[in-house]
Tab-separated table of C-alpha atoms and ligand atoms in Angstrom:
chain	number	residue	atom	x	y	z
A	1	MET	CA	49.157	-6.521	-23.888
A	2	ILE	CA	48.939	-10.072	-25.616
A	3	ASP	CA	45.875	-11.977	-26.905
A	4	LEU	CA	46.873	-15.662	-27.998
A	5	HIS	CA	43.432	-16.953	-28.871
A	6	VAL	CA	41.920	-15.396	-31.939
A	7	HIS	CA	39.999	-16.881	-34.782
A	8	SER	CA	39.880	-15.350	-38.270
A	9	THR	CA	38.126	-16.241	-41.573
A	10	CYS	CA	40.544	-19.079	-41.840
A	11	SER	CA	38.152	-20.702	-39.276
A	12	ALA	CA	34.564	-21.598	-40.042
A	13	ASP	CA	33.291	-19.660	-37.520
A	14	GLY	CA	35.547	-16.567	-37.917
A	15	GLY	CA	34.071	-13.187	-38.858
A	16	SER	CA	37.092	-10.808	-39.411
A	17	SER	CA	40.065	-11.380	-41.627
A	18	ILE	CA	43.681	-11.899	-40.397
A	19	ALA	CA	44.482	-8.359	-41.858
A	20	ASP	CA	41.575	-6.944	-39.825
A	21	TYR	CA	43.181	-8.198	-36.711
A	22	ALA	CA	46.521	-6.864	-37.396
A	23	ARG	CA	44.988	-3.362	-38.086
A	24	ARG	CA	42.756	-3.491	-34.989
A	25	ALA	CA	45.879	-4.910	-33.044
A	26	GLN	CA	47.994	-1.842	-34.121
A	27	GLU	CA	45.305	0.544	-33.182
A	28	LEU	CA	44.894	-0.908	-29.765
A	29	GLY	CA	48.837	-1.096	-29.326
A	30	LEU	CA	48.933	-4.739	-28.635
A	31	ALA	CA	52.222	-6.325	-28.503
A	32	GLU	CA	51.337	-9.617	-29.811
A	33	VAL	CA	48.356	-11.591	-31.255
A	34	GLY	CA	48.024	-15.133	-31.570
A	35	LEU	CA	45.851	-16.496	-34.460
A	36	CYS	CA	44.504	-19.868	-33.235
A	37	GLU	CA	42.452	-21.267	-36.114
A	38	HIS	CA	40.159	-24.553	-35.727
A	39	ALA	CA	41.530	-27.892	-37.032
A	40	ASP	CA	38.701	-30.376	-36.443
A	41	PHE	CA	38.975	-34.054	-37.406
A	42	ASP	CA	35.449	-35.253	-36.995
A	43	PRO	CA	32.681	-34.680	-39.636
A	44	ARG	CA	30.419	-33.734	-36.926
A	45	ASP	CA	32.434	-30.642	-36.327
A	46	ARG	CA	31.704	-27.398	-38.059
A	47	SER	CA	35.242	-26.684	-38.972
A	48	TYR	CA	35.840	-30.262	-40.222
A	49	ARG	CA	38.386	-30.065	-43.073
A	50	TYR	CA	37.776	-26.274	-43.480
A	51	LEU	CA	41.381	-25.007	-42.416
A	52	ASP	CA	43.418	-24.133	-45.667
A	53	LEU	CA	47.092	-24.327	-44.574
A	54	ALA	CA	48.348	-22.463	-47.609
A	55	ARG	CA	45.752	-19.528	-47.314
A	56	TYR	CA	46.500	-19.356	-43.549
A	57	ASP	CA	50.191	-19.153	-44.318
A	58	ARG	CA	49.475	-16.505	-47.020
A	59	GLU	CA	47.331	-14.237	-45.018
A	60	ILE	CA	49.539	-14.238	-42.049
A	61	ALA	CA	52.549	-13.276	-44.055
A	62	ALA	CA	50.675	-10.449	-45.668
A	63	ALA	CA	49.414	-9.219	-42.297
A	64	ARG	CA	52.861	-9.194	-40.970
A	65	GLY	CA	54.033	-6.835	-43.451
A	66	MET	CA	50.878	-4.665	-42.782
A	67	ALA	CA	51.539	-4.408	-38.947
A	68	PRO	CA	55.086	-4.789	-38.261
A	69	GLN	CA	54.974	-3.542	-34.634
A	70	VAL	CA	52.521	-6.314	-33.657
A	71	ARG	CA	54.027	-9.837	-33.334
A	72	LEU	CA	51.601	-12.361	-35.120
A	73	ARG	CA	51.671	-15.734	-33.846
A	74	GLN	CA	50.421	-18.577	-35.925
A	75	GLY	CA	48.735	-21.203	-33.672
A	76	VAL	CA	46.142	-23.742	-34.131
A	77	GLU	CA	43.253	-25.113	-31.924
A	78	ILE	CA	42.466	-28.703	-32.209
A	79	THR	CA	39.561	-30.427	-31.343
A	80	TYR	CA	40.795	-33.238	-28.969
A	81	GLN	CA	38.950	-36.534	-29.372
A	82	ALA	CA	40.592	-39.596	-27.696
A	83	ASN	CA	39.357	-41.772	-30.545
A	84	LEU	CA	41.071	-39.551	-33.066
A	85	GLU	CA	44.339	-39.119	-31.220
A	86	ALA	CA	46.599	-40.855	-33.743
A	87	GLU	CA	45.116	-39.026	-36.467
A	88	ILE	CA	45.595	-35.695	-34.735
A	89	GLY	CA	49.146	-36.518	-33.958
A	90	ALA	CA	49.955	-37.507	-37.701
A	91	TRP	CA	48.441	-34.111	-38.850
A	92	LEU	CA	50.394	-31.904	-36.398
A	93	ALA	CA	53.705	-33.742	-37.152
A	94	GLY	CA	55.949	-31.814	-39.408
A	95	LYS	CA	54.009	-28.683	-39.212
A	96	ARG	CA	55.391	-25.508	-37.938
A	97	TRP	CA	53.042	-23.963	-35.589
A	98	ASP	CA	54.005	-21.359	-32.866
A	99	TYR	CA	51.749	-23.156	-30.551
A	100	VAL	CA	48.827	-25.934	-30.288
A	101	VAL	CA	45.810	-25.350	-28.191
A	102	ALA	CA	44.073	-28.786	-27.403
A	103	SER	CA	40.395	-28.133	-26.839
A	104	VAL	CA	37.485	-30.546	-25.994
A	105	HIS	CA	34.576	-29.286	-27.937
A	106	LEU	CA	32.598	-32.575	-28.366
A	107	VAL	CA	31.930	-35.219	-25.820
A	108	ASP	CA	30.628	-38.666	-26.746
A	109	TYR	CA	28.250	-39.627	-23.904
A	110	ASP	CA	26.992	-43.113	-23.311
A	111	ASP	CA	23.952	-42.408	-24.806
A	112	GLY	CA	24.378	-39.650	-27.277
A	113	TRP	CA	26.990	-36.945	-28.066
A	114	ALA	CA	27.124	-33.274	-27.559
A	115	MET	CA	29.099	-30.384	-28.792
A	116	VAL	CA	29.531	-28.382	-25.637
A	117	SER	CA	30.663	-25.355	-27.486
A	118	GLU	CA	27.111	-25.093	-29.272
A	119	PRO	CA	23.796	-24.317	-27.707
A	120	SER	CA	21.438	-26.810	-29.489
A	121	ALA	CA	22.958	-30.129	-28.858
A	122	VAL	CA	23.894	-29.117	-25.213
A	123	GLU	CA	20.224	-28.196	-24.748
A	124	ALA	CA	19.111	-31.516	-25.779
A	125	TYR	CA	21.410	-33.413	-23.671
A	126	PHE	CA	21.851	-31.274	-20.539
A	127	GLY	CA	17.949	-31.112	-20.364
A	128	ARG	CA	17.918	-34.922	-20.039
A	129	HIS	CA	21.039	-35.352	-17.603
A	130	SER	CA	22.342	-34.419	-14.251
A	131	GLN	CA	25.257	-32.198	-13.845
A	132	ARG	CA	27.430	-35.046	-12.914
A	133	GLN	CA	26.411	-36.942	-15.884
A	134	ALA	CA	27.037	-34.129	-18.221
A	135	TYR	CA	30.154	-32.636	-16.743
A	136	LEU	CA	32.173	-35.922	-15.756
A	137	PRO	CA	32.540	-37.236	-19.167
A	138	TYR	CA	33.959	-33.759	-20.277
A	139	PHE	CA	36.541	-33.816	-17.705
A	140	GLU	CA	37.500	-37.440	-18.423
A	141	GLU	CA	38.021	-36.417	-21.997
A	142	LEU	CA	39.968	-33.427	-20.848
A	143	LEU	CA	42.157	-35.691	-18.788
A	144	ARG	CA	42.887	-37.687	-21.936
A	145	ALA	CA	43.768	-34.586	-23.864
A	146	ALA	CA	46.240	-33.358	-21.083
A	147	ARG	CA	47.935	-36.945	-20.996
A	148	SER	CA	48.141	-36.926	-24.726
A	149	GLY	CA	50.470	-34.239	-24.811
A	150	LEU	CA	49.304	-33.037	-28.235
A	151	GLY	CA	48.626	-29.490	-27.161
A	152	ASP	CA	51.030	-26.861	-25.497
A	153	VAL	CA	47.896	-25.763	-23.732
A	154	LEU	CA	44.464	-26.859	-22.869
A	155	GLY	CA	41.975	-24.464	-24.309
A	156	HIS	CA	39.133	-23.121	-22.319
A	157	PHE	CA	39.416	-25.474	-19.394
A	158	ASP	CA	35.828	-25.739	-18.084
A	159	LEU	CA	34.005	-24.889	-21.307
A	160	VAL	CA	31.450	-27.306	-20.373
A	161	LYS	CA	29.849	-24.619	-18.024
A	162	ARG	CA	29.356	-22.269	-20.896
A	163	TYR	CA	25.695	-23.709	-21.437
A	164	GLY	CA	25.919	-25.860	-18.160
A	165	VAL	CA	25.251	-22.791	-15.939
A	166	ALA	CA	21.945	-22.093	-17.273
A	167	HIS	CA	20.817	-26.059	-16.236
A	168	TYR	CA	22.734	-26.334	-13.202
A	169	GLY	CA	23.592	-22.977	-11.786
A	170	ARG	CA	27.142	-21.605	-11.180
A	171	PHE	CA	29.903	-23.973	-11.734
A	172	GLU	CA	31.656	-24.955	-8.553
A	173	PRO	CA	35.034	-26.555	-8.958
A	174	ALA	CA	34.777	-27.966	-5.714
A	175	SER	CA	32.040	-30.455	-6.912
A	176	PHE	CA	34.481	-31.883	-9.382
A	177	ALA	CA	37.785	-31.315	-7.223
A	178	GLY	CA	38.954	-34.952	-7.728
A	179	GLU	CA	38.523	-34.862	-11.522
A	180	ILE	CA	40.007	-31.344	-12.069
A	181	ARG	CA	43.090	-31.904	-9.787
A	182	ALA	CA	43.791	-35.279	-11.950
A	183	VAL	CA	43.455	-33.028	-15.341
A	184	LEU	CA	45.772	-30.321	-13.683
A	185	ARG	CA	48.309	-33.157	-12.383
A	186	ALA	CA	48.387	-34.744	-15.809
A	187	ALA	CA	49.176	-31.403	-17.341
A	188	VAL	CA	51.859	-30.359	-15.082
A	189	GLU	CA	53.471	-33.865	-15.742
A	190	ALA	CA	53.126	-33.665	-19.435
A	191	GLY	CA	54.286	-29.964	-19.527
A	192	VAL	CA	50.982	-28.709	-20.989
A	193	GLY	CA	49.889	-25.324	-19.979
A	194	LEU	CA	46.512	-23.662	-19.266
A	195	GLU	CA	44.972	-20.701	-20.973
A	196	ILE	CA	42.764	-18.003	-19.177
A	197	ASN	CA	40.147	-17.738	-21.891
A	198	THR	CA	38.283	-14.722	-21.289
A	199	SER	CA	35.243	-15.340	-23.430
A	200	GLY	CA	33.432	-16.524	-20.550
A	201	LEU	CA	33.402	-13.193	-19.125
A	202	ARG	CA	31.278	-12.110	-21.877
A	203	GLN	CA	29.139	-15.254	-21.883
A	204	ALA	CA	26.786	-16.826	-19.489
A	205	PRO	CA	29.152	-18.103	-16.784
A	206	GLY	CA	30.268	-14.404	-16.446
A	207	GLU	CA	33.831	-15.702	-15.607
A	208	SER	CA	36.881	-17.043	-17.464
A	209	TYR	CA	37.561	-20.470	-18.379
A	210	PRO	CA	38.684	-21.520	-15.906
A	211	GLY	CA	38.091	-19.060	-12.962
A	212	LEU	CA	40.165	-18.254	-10.111
A	213	THR	CA	39.820	-21.520	-8.149
A	214	VAL	CA	41.195	-23.837	-10.848
A	215	LEU	CA	43.903	-21.419	-11.648
A	216	ARG	CA	45.084	-21.486	-7.862
A	217	TRP	CA	44.944	-25.198	-7.917
A	218	TYR	CA	47.053	-25.269	-10.972
A	219	ARG	CA	49.529	-22.868	-9.685
A	220	GLU	CA	49.865	-24.777	-6.223
A	221	MET	CA	50.514	-27.980	-8.337
A	222	GLY	CA	53.443	-26.490	-9.842
A	223	GLY	CA	51.549	-25.140	-12.972
A	224	GLU	CA	53.907	-22.416	-14.897
A	225	ILE	CA	52.617	-22.309	-18.369
A	226	LEU	CA	49.512	-20.080	-18.716
A	227	THR	CA	48.589	-17.904	-21.741
A	228	VAL	CA	45.828	-15.335	-22.086
A	229	GLY	CA	43.338	-15.559	-24.779
A	230	SER	CA	39.850	-13.646	-25.837
A	231	ASP	CA	38.666	-16.281	-28.234
A	232	ALA	CA	37.662	-13.408	-30.386
A	233	HIS	CA	35.799	-14.545	-33.472
A	234	ARG	CA	35.714	-11.062	-34.759
A	235	VAL	CA	37.770	-7.966	-34.127
A	236	ASP	CA	35.521	-6.386	-31.866
A	237	HIS	CA	36.432	-8.887	-29.405
A	238	LEU	CA	40.030	-8.562	-29.796
A	239	ALA	CA	41.787	-8.383	-26.282
A	240	ASP	CA	38.504	-8.436	-24.562
A	241	GLY	CA	38.932	-8.933	-20.706
A	242	THR	CA	42.720	-9.439	-20.931
A	243	ASN	CA	43.229	-6.987	-18.121
A	244	GLN	CA	41.050	-8.958	-16.038
A	245	ALA	CA	42.992	-12.204	-17.094
A	246	LEU	CA	46.162	-10.604	-15.787
A	247	ALA	CA	44.587	-9.686	-12.373
A	248	LEU	CA	43.555	-13.151	-12.182
A	249	ALA	CA	46.626	-14.586	-12.990
A	250	LEU	CA	48.418	-12.406	-10.223
A	251	ALA	CA	45.742	-13.284	-7.666
A	252	ALA	CA	46.258	-17.074	-8.518
A	253	GLY	CA	50.132	-16.737	-7.741
A	254	PHE	CA	51.454	-16.330	-11.140
A	255	THR	CA	54.035	-13.383	-11.931
A	256	ALA	CA	54.377	-14.168	-15.599
A	257	ILE	CA	52.040	-15.268	-18.609
A	258	THR	CA	53.452	-17.438	-21.447
A	259	THR	CA	53.898	-17.076	-25.160
A	260	PHE	CA	55.246	-19.504	-27.672
A	261	GLU	CA	57.437	-19.323	-30.705
A	262	ALA	CA	57.903	-22.607	-32.514
A	263	ARG	CA	56.154	-24.336	-29.595
A	264	ALA	CA	58.927	-23.225	-27.357
A	265	PRO	CA	57.407	-21.515	-24.164
A	266	GLN	CA	58.643	-18.027	-23.446
A	267	TRP	CA	57.715	-15.992	-20.365
A	268	ILE	CA	56.632	-12.239	-20.081
A	269	THR	CA	56.291	-10.851	-16.576
A	270	ILE	CA	52.924	-9.374	-15.706
A	271	ALA	CA	54.450	-6.208	-14.397
A	272	SER	CA	56.150	-5.457	-17.954
A	273	LEU	CA	52.777	-5.619	-19.391
A	274	GLY	CA	51.084	-2.765	-17.636
A	275	LEU	CA	51.059	-2.103	-13.999
A	276	GLN	CA	47.338	-1.094	-14.018
A	277	ALA	CA	46.691	-4.817	-13.861
A	278	THR	CA	48.028	-4.829	-10.330
A	279	PHE	CA	44.889	-2.475	-9.390
A	280	LEU	CA	42.362	-4.728	-10.852
A	281	GLN	CA	40.398	-7.258	-8.699
A	282	PRO	CA	39.933	-10.605	-10.198
A	283	ASP	CA	36.239	-9.905	-10.545
A	284	GLY	CA	36.976	-6.816	-12.830
A	285	SER	CA	36.349	-4.208	-10.304
B	1	LIG	ZN1	37.427	-23.756	-28.544
B	2	LIG	ZN1	38.891	-20.951	-30.002
């Protein structure tokens, strides 16, 4: 099993050390864990200037020595913002990442801004706006993120539903089919993949980011790059929901999932990861 979206204490909101993850991964018998620390470029962001690259290198090297059976990948999750594209590109250039996840966490709305990954700003914004007003600018920013090609995959594709479902009810991709398909088309054209981020399964939406419908559309449009990640911020959530993610990938028409080394994709057949996934339904039953 593989988990490519994990945050350690190298991220401002991480609760477990890289060494803790390595130990837990070894206990669980995981083949591969991808650290994916936050890199934020806007002072409004919690992890702004938090990531210490020397410390990240040091801690991952030590953990590799401690858990040699687990492949530890060194990734980064950038908060994509169109207005900071040049700065983000310059920061990424010349650094040796295994992979880059490009995520939209912060949306500059016409009459305010919101951190869609956090409850407070979202409660204030969503409470005063329609679903369309709240979700459309998110998907527009995600389209710019896909086109930018800055990431190897787009993080938690429809994160805006995390706190949105409490205001607007269950997220129906069909309501934003045009906008979502435009993002998927841009991703396929730019060679940018998607991830199945399983944190949504344990959060309010009760389904991954994205769910089955969007994964099917992506596959139908020729999408081939698909990673699986728990978005764990502490070891308790390591590999959470990853079996369900494999079942979803199969249901959407994928036969392999993706990992990266030095930003080059590699594919791992789902069958080789454990046949029990083929007996699971996408809803986990
Ligand atoms: Zn994120
Ligand atoms: Zn994350």
